[in-house]
Short mmCIF file of C-alpha atoms in Angstrom, two decimals:
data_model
loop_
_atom_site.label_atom_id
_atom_site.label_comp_id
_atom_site.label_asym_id
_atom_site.label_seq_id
_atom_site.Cartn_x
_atom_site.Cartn_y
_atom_site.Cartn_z
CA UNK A 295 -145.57 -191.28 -71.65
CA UNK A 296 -144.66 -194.77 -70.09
CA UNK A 297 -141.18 -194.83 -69.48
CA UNK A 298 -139.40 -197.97 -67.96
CA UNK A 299 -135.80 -197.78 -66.41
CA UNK A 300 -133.82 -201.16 -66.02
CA UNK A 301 -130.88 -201.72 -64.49
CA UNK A 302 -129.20 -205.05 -63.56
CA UNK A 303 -125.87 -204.39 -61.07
CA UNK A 304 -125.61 -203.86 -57.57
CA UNK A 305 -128.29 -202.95 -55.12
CA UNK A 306 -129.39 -198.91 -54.43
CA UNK A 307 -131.63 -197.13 -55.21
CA UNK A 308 -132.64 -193.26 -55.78
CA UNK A 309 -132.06 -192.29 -52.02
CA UNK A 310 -128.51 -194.34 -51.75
CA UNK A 311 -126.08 -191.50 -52.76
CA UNK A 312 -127.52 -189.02 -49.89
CA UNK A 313 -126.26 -191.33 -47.11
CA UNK A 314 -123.30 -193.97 -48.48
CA UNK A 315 -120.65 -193.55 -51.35
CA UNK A 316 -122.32 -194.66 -54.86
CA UNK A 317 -120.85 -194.76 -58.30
CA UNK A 318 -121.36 -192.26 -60.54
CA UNK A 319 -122.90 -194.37 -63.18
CA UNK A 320 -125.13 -195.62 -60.09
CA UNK A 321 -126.14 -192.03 -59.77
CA UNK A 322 -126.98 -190.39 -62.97
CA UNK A 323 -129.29 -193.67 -63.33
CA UNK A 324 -130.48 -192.59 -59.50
CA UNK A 325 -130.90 -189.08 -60.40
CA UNK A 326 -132.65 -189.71 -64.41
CA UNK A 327 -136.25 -191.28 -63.31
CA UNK A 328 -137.72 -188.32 -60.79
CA UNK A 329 -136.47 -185.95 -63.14
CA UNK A 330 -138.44 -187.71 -65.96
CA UNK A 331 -141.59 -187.98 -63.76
CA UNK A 332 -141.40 -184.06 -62.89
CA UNK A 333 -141.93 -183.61 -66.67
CA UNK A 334 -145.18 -185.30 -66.44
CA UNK A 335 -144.42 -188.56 -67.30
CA UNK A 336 -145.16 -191.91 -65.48
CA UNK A 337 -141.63 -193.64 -64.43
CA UNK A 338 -141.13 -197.49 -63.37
CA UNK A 339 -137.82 -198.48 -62.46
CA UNK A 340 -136.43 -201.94 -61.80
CA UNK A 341 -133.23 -202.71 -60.50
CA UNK A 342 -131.81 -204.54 -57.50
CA UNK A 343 -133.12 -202.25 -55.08
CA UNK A 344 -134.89 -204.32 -51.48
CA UNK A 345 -137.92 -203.29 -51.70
CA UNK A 346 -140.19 -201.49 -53.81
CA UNK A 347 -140.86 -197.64 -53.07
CA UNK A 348 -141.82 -194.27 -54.75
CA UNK A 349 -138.73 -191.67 -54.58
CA UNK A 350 -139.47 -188.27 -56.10
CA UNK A 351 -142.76 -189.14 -57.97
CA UNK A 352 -141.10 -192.39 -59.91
CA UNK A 353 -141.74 -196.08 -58.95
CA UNK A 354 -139.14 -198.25 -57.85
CA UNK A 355 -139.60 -201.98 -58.17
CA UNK A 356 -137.20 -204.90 -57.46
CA UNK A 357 -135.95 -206.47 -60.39
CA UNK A 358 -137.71 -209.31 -59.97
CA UNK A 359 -141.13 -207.55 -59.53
CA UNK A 360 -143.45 -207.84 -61.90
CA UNK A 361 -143.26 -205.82 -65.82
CA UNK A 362 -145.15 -203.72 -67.52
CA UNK A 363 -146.99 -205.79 -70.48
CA UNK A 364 -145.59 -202.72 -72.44
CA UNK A 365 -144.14 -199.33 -72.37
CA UNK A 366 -143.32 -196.38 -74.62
CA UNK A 367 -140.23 -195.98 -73.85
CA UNK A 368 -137.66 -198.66 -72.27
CA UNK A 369 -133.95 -197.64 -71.62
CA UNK A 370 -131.49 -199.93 -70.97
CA UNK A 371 -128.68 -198.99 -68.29
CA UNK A 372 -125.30 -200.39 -69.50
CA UNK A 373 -126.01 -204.37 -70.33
CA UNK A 374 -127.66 -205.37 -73.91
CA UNK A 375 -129.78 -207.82 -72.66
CA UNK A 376 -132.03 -205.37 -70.88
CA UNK A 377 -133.40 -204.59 -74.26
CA UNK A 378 -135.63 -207.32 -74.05
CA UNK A 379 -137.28 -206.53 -70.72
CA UNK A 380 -140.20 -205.86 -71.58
CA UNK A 381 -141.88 -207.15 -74.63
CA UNK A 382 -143.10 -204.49 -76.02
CA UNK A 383 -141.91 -201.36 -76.08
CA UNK A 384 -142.74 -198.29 -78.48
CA UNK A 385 -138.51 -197.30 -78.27
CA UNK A 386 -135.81 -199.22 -77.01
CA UNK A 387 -133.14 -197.28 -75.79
CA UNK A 388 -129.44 -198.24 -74.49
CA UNK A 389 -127.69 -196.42 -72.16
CA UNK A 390 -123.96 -196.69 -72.35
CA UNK A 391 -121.24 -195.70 -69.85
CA UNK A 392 -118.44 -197.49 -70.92
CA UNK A 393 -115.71 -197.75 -73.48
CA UNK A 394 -117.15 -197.33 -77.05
CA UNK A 395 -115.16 -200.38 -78.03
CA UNK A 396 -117.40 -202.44 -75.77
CA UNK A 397 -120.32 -201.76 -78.28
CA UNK A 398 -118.52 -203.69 -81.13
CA UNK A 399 -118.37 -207.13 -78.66
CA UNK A 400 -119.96 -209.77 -81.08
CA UNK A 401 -122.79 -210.14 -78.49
CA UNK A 402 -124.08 -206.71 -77.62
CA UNK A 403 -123.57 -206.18 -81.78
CA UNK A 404 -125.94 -208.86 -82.53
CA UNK A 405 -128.55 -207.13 -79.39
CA UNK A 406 -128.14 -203.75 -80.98
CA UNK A 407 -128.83 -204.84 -84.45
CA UNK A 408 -131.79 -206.86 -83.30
CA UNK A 409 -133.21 -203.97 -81.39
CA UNK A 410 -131.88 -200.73 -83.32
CA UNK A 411 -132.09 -198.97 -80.18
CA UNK A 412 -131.28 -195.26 -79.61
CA UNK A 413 -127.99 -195.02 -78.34
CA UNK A 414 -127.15 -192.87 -75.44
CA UNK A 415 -123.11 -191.97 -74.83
CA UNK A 416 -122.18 -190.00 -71.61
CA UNK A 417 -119.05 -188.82 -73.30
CA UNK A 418 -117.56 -188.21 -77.38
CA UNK A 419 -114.91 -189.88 -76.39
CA UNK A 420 -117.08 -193.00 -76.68
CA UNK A 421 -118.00 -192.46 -80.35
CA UNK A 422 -114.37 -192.12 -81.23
CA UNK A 423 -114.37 -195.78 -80.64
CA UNK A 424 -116.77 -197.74 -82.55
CA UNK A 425 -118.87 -197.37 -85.77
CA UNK A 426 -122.83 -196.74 -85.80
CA UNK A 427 -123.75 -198.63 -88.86
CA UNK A 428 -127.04 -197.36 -89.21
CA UNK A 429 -127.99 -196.99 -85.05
CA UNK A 430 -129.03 -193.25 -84.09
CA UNK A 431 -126.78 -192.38 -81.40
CA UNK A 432 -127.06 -188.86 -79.20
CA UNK A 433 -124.59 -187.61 -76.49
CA UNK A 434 -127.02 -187.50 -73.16
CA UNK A 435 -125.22 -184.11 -71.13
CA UNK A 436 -124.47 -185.32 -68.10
CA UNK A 437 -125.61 -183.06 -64.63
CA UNK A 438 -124.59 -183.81 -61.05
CA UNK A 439 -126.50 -184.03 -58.08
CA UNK A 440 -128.27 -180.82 -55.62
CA UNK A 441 -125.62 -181.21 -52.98
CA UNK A 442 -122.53 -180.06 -55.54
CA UNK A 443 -124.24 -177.15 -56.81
CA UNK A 444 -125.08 -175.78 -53.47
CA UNK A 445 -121.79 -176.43 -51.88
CA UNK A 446 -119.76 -172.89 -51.63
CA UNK A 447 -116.06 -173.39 -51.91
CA UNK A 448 -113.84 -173.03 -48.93
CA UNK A 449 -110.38 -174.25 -49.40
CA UNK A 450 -108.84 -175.01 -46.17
CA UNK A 451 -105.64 -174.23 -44.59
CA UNK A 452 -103.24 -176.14 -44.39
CA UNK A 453 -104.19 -176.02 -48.82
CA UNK A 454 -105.55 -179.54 -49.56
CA UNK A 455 -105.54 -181.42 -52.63
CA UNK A 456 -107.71 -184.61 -53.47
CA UNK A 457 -107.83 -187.21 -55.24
CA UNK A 458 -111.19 -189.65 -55.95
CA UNK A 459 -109.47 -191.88 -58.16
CA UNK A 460 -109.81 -195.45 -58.36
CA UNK A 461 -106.55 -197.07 -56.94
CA UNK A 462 -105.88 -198.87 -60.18
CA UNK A 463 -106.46 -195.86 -62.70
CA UNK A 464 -103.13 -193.86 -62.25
CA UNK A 465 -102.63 -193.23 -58.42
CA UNK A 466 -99.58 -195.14 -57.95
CA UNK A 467 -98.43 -192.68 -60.87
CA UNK A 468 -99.88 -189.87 -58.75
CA UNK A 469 -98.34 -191.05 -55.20
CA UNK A 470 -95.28 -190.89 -56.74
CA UNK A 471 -94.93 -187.75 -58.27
CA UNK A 472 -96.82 -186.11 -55.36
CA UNK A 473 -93.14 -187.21 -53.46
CA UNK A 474 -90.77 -186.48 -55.39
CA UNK A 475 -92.75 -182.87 -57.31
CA UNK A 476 -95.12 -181.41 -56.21
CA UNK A 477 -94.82 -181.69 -51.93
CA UNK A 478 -91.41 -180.25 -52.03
CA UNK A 479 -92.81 -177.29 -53.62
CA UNK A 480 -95.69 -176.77 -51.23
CA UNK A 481 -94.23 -178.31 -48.26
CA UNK A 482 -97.84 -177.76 -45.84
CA UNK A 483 -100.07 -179.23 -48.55
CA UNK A 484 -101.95 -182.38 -48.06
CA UNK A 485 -103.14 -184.81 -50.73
CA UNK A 486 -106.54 -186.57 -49.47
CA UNK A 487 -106.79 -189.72 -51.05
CA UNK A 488 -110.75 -191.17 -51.29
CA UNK A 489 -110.50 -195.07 -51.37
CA UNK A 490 -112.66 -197.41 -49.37
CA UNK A 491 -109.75 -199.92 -50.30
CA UNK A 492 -107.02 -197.96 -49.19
CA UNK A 493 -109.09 -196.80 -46.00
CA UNK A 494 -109.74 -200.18 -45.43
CA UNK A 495 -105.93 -201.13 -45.59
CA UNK A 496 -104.83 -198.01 -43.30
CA UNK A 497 -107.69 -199.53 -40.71
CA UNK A 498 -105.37 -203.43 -40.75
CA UNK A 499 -108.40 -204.52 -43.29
CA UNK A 500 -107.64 -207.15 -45.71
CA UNK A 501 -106.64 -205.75 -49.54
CA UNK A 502 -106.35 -207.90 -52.85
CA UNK A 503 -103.03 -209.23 -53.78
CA UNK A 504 -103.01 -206.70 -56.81
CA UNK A 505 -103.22 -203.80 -54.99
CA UNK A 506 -101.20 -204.40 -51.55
CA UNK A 507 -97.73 -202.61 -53.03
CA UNK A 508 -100.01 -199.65 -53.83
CA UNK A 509 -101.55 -199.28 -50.45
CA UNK A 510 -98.18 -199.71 -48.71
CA UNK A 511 -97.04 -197.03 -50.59
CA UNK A 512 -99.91 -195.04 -50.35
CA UNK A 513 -99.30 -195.56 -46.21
CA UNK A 514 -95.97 -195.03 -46.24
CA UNK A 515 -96.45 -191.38 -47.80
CA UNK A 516 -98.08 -190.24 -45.05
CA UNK A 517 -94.70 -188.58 -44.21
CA UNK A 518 -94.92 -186.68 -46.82
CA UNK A 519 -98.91 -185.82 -46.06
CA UNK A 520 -100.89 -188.01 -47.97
CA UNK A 521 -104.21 -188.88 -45.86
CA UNK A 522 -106.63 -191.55 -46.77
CA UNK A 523 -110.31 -191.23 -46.37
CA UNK A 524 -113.46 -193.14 -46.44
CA UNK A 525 -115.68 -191.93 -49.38
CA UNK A 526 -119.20 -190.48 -48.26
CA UNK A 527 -122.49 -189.86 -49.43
CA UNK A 528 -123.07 -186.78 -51.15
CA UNK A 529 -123.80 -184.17 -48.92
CA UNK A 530 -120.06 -185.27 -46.88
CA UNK A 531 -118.81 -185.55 -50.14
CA UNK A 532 -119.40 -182.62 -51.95
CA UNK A 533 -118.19 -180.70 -48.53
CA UNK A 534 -114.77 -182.60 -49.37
CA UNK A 535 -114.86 -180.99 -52.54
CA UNK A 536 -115.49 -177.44 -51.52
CA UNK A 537 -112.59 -177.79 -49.11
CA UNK A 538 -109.92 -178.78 -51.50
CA UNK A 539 -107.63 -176.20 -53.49
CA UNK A 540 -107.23 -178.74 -56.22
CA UNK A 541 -108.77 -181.82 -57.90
CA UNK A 542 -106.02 -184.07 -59.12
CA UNK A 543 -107.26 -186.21 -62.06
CA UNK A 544 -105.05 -189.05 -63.50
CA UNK A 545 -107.72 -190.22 -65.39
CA UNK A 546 -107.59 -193.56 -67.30
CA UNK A 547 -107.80 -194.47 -71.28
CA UNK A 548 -111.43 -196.48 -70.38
CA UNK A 549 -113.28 -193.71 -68.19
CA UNK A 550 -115.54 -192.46 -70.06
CA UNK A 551 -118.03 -191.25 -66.92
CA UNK A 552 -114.70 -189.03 -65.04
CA UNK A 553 -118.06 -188.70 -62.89
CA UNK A 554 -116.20 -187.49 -59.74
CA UNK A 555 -114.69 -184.81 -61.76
CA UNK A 556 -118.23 -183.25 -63.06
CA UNK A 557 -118.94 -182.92 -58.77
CA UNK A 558 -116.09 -181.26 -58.03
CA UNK A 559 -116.18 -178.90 -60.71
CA UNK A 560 -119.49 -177.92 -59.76
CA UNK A 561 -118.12 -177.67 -56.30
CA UNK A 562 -115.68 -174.98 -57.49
CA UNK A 563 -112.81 -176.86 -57.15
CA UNK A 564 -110.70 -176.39 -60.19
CA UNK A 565 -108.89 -179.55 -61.64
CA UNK A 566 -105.25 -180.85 -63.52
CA UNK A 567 -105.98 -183.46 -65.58
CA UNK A 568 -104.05 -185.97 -67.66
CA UNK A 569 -105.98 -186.04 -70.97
CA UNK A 570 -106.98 -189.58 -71.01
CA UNK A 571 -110.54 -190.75 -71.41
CA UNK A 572 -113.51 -188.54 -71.37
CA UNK A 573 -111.68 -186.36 -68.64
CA UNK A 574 -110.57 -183.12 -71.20
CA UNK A 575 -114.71 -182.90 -71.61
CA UNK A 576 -115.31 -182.26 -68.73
CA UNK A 577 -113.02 -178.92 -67.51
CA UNK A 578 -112.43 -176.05 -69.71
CA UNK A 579 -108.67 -176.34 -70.28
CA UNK A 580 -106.98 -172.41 -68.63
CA UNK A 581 -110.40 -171.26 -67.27
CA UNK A 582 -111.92 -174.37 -64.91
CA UNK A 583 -108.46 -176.37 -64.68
CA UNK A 584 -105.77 -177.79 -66.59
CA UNK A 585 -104.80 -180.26 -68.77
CA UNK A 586 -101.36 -181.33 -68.52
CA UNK A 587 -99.34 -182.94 -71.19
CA UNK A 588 -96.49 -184.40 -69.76
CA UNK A 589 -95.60 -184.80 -65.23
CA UNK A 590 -93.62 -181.66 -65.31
CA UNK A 591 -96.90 -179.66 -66.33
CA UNK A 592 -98.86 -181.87 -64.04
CA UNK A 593 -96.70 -180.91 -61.38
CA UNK A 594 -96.12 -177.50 -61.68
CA UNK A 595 -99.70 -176.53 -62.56
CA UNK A 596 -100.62 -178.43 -58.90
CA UNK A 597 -98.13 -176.87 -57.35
CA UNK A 598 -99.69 -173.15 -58.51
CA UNK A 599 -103.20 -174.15 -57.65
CA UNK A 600 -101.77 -175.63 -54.12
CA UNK A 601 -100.15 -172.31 -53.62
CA UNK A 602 -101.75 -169.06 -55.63
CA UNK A 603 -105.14 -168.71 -53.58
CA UNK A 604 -106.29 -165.71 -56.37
CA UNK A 605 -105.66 -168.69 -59.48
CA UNK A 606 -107.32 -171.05 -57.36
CA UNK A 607 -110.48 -168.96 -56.78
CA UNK A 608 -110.63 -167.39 -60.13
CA UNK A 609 -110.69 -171.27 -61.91
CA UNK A 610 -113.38 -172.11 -59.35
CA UNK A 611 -115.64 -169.68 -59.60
CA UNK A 612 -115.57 -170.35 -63.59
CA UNK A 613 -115.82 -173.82 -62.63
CA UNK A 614 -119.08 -173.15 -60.57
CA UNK A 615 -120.38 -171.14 -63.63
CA UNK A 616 -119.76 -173.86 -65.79
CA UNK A 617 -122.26 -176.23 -64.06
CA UNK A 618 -124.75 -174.39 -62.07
CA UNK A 619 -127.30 -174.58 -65.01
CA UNK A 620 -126.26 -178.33 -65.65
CA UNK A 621 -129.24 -180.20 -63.68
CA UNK A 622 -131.22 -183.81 -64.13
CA UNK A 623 -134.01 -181.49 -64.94
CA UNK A 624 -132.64 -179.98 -67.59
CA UNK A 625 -131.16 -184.02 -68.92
CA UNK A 626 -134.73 -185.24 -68.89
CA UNK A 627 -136.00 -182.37 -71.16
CA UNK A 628 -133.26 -183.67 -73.75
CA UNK A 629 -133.77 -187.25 -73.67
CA UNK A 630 -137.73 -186.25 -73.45
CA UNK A 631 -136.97 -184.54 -77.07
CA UNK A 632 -135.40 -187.69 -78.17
CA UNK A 633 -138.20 -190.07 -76.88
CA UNK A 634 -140.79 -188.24 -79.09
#
């Protein structure tokens, strides 16, 4: 089978993630085409990469290069308009990491009636949010990357929790009860905060007008041992992970991905989680982490993850469990089942 891969965002390609920080839509679309091509099949994909390559048996092209005159199988990473890519196609498919919502825009409606494409969702959270009328939708399971399930956990002393949230989606919220909840309880712990914008403000660098009375705060708790760190590629990253006690997981209403969350899990580094988004999907809830219904529970059930090393490893080990058998290998074989 002929299978064509187009995305249309920022430039990487399927080595990026192994030596900078990526997004983790960026990398399940990294990891899907050499996974494909390991089944047999022959994989083009077109994005804004620089140049054109072949990474793990598939065929990267810039986006610009030149198309297939057809293909059996086209999927569409995140915008509508990459249905039409190539002309003809013998299945049109649309993969969708965002809010479900976004699917009933008057534009990307009109696309997916056009096209009646197959539908792929990252997360059920998605469906919750719009109607099918009449499109064939399937929930893709999502894996994570070599690195995470090789990682063996290690928690560190002082303990260390981390957070990999994006500054906007709850970590003022976080900051603050980290102060005033959960440090006083576990006066020695640490809460490592990945942000390349708040590293970037701790290092004098300029920050956006909506954010500056976060990073000052963020800065300011340093008494109280918050650290900021650069994000890293995966192999860095995933060594984060395995050193942390606890993932803490604000979560927001429109992530649908909680990407980050799926790594450290399979890192064996359990989680407390507000249940917003697609987050509660991705931990077992009392066996790989917690979800936490009010900041009382949040606090208290970091506080006994910071401090009870025999909780800690128990949840991660389960954790581990969870997603050792999770792998791009094993996505491809789905979607191939859907492609036939």
């Amino acid at each position: 089978m002929h299978i064509t891969l187009v995305d249309d965002s920022i430039p990487f390609d399927g080595y990026s993630a192994a030596s900078r920080p990526l997004g983790g839509a960026e990398k399940a679309f990294a990891s899907l085409p050499g996974a494909l091509a390991r089944l047999g099949h022959t994989v083009q994909v077109f994005n804004r990469c620089r140049w054109g390559m072949h990474i793990e048996s598939a065929q990267w092209e810039v986006f610009d290069g030149k198309k297939p005159l057809r293909t059996d199988a086209l999927i569409a990473f995140r915008k509508p308009a990459l249905l039409e890519f190539v002309r003809h196609a013998g299945k049109r498919v649309f993969w969708h990491t965002g809010p479900g919502r976004m699917l009933d825009r008057p534009a990307t409606r009109a696309m997916l009636d056009t096209h009646k494409p197959l539908l792929l969702l990252v997360a059920e959270a998605q469906a919750r949010d719009f109607q099918a009328k009449g499109l064939a939708a399937g929930l893709l399971p999502m894996a994570v990357r070599p690195d995470y399930l090789n990682v063996s956990p290690r928690p560190q002393d002082p303990p260390r929790a981390i957070v990999t949230t994006h500054p906007a989606h709850g970590l003022d919220w976080l900051v603050d009860l980290w102060v005033r909840k959960i440090r006083p309880r576990a006066p020695d712990a640490e809460l490592h905060v990945h942000s390349m914008t708040l590293a970037s403000a701790a290092e004098g660098g300029a920050v956006e007008e909506g954010l500056r009375p976060l990073a000052a705060k963020v800065l300011e708790a340093a008494a109280h041992g918050v650290v900021v760190a650069r994000p890293q590629g995966d192999h860095l990253m995933s060594a984060a992970l395995s050193e942390a006690n606890v993932h803490l997981y604000p979560g927001h209403a429109d992530d649908m991905g909680c990407f980050t969350l799926m790594e450290s899990q399979a890192a064996g580094c359990p989680a407390v989680i507000r249940p917003l988004g697609a987050a509660p999907e991705r931990i077992v809830d009392g066996v790989t982490g917690y979800s936490a219904p009010d900041d009382d529970a949040f606090a208290n059930l970091a506080v006994m993850l910071l401090t009870d090393r025999s909780v800690q490893q128990a949840m991660g080990a389960e954790a581990r469990a969870q997603w050792k058998t999770r792998t791009w290998d094993g996505v491809a074989a789905t979607l191939e089942g859907w492609l036939k």
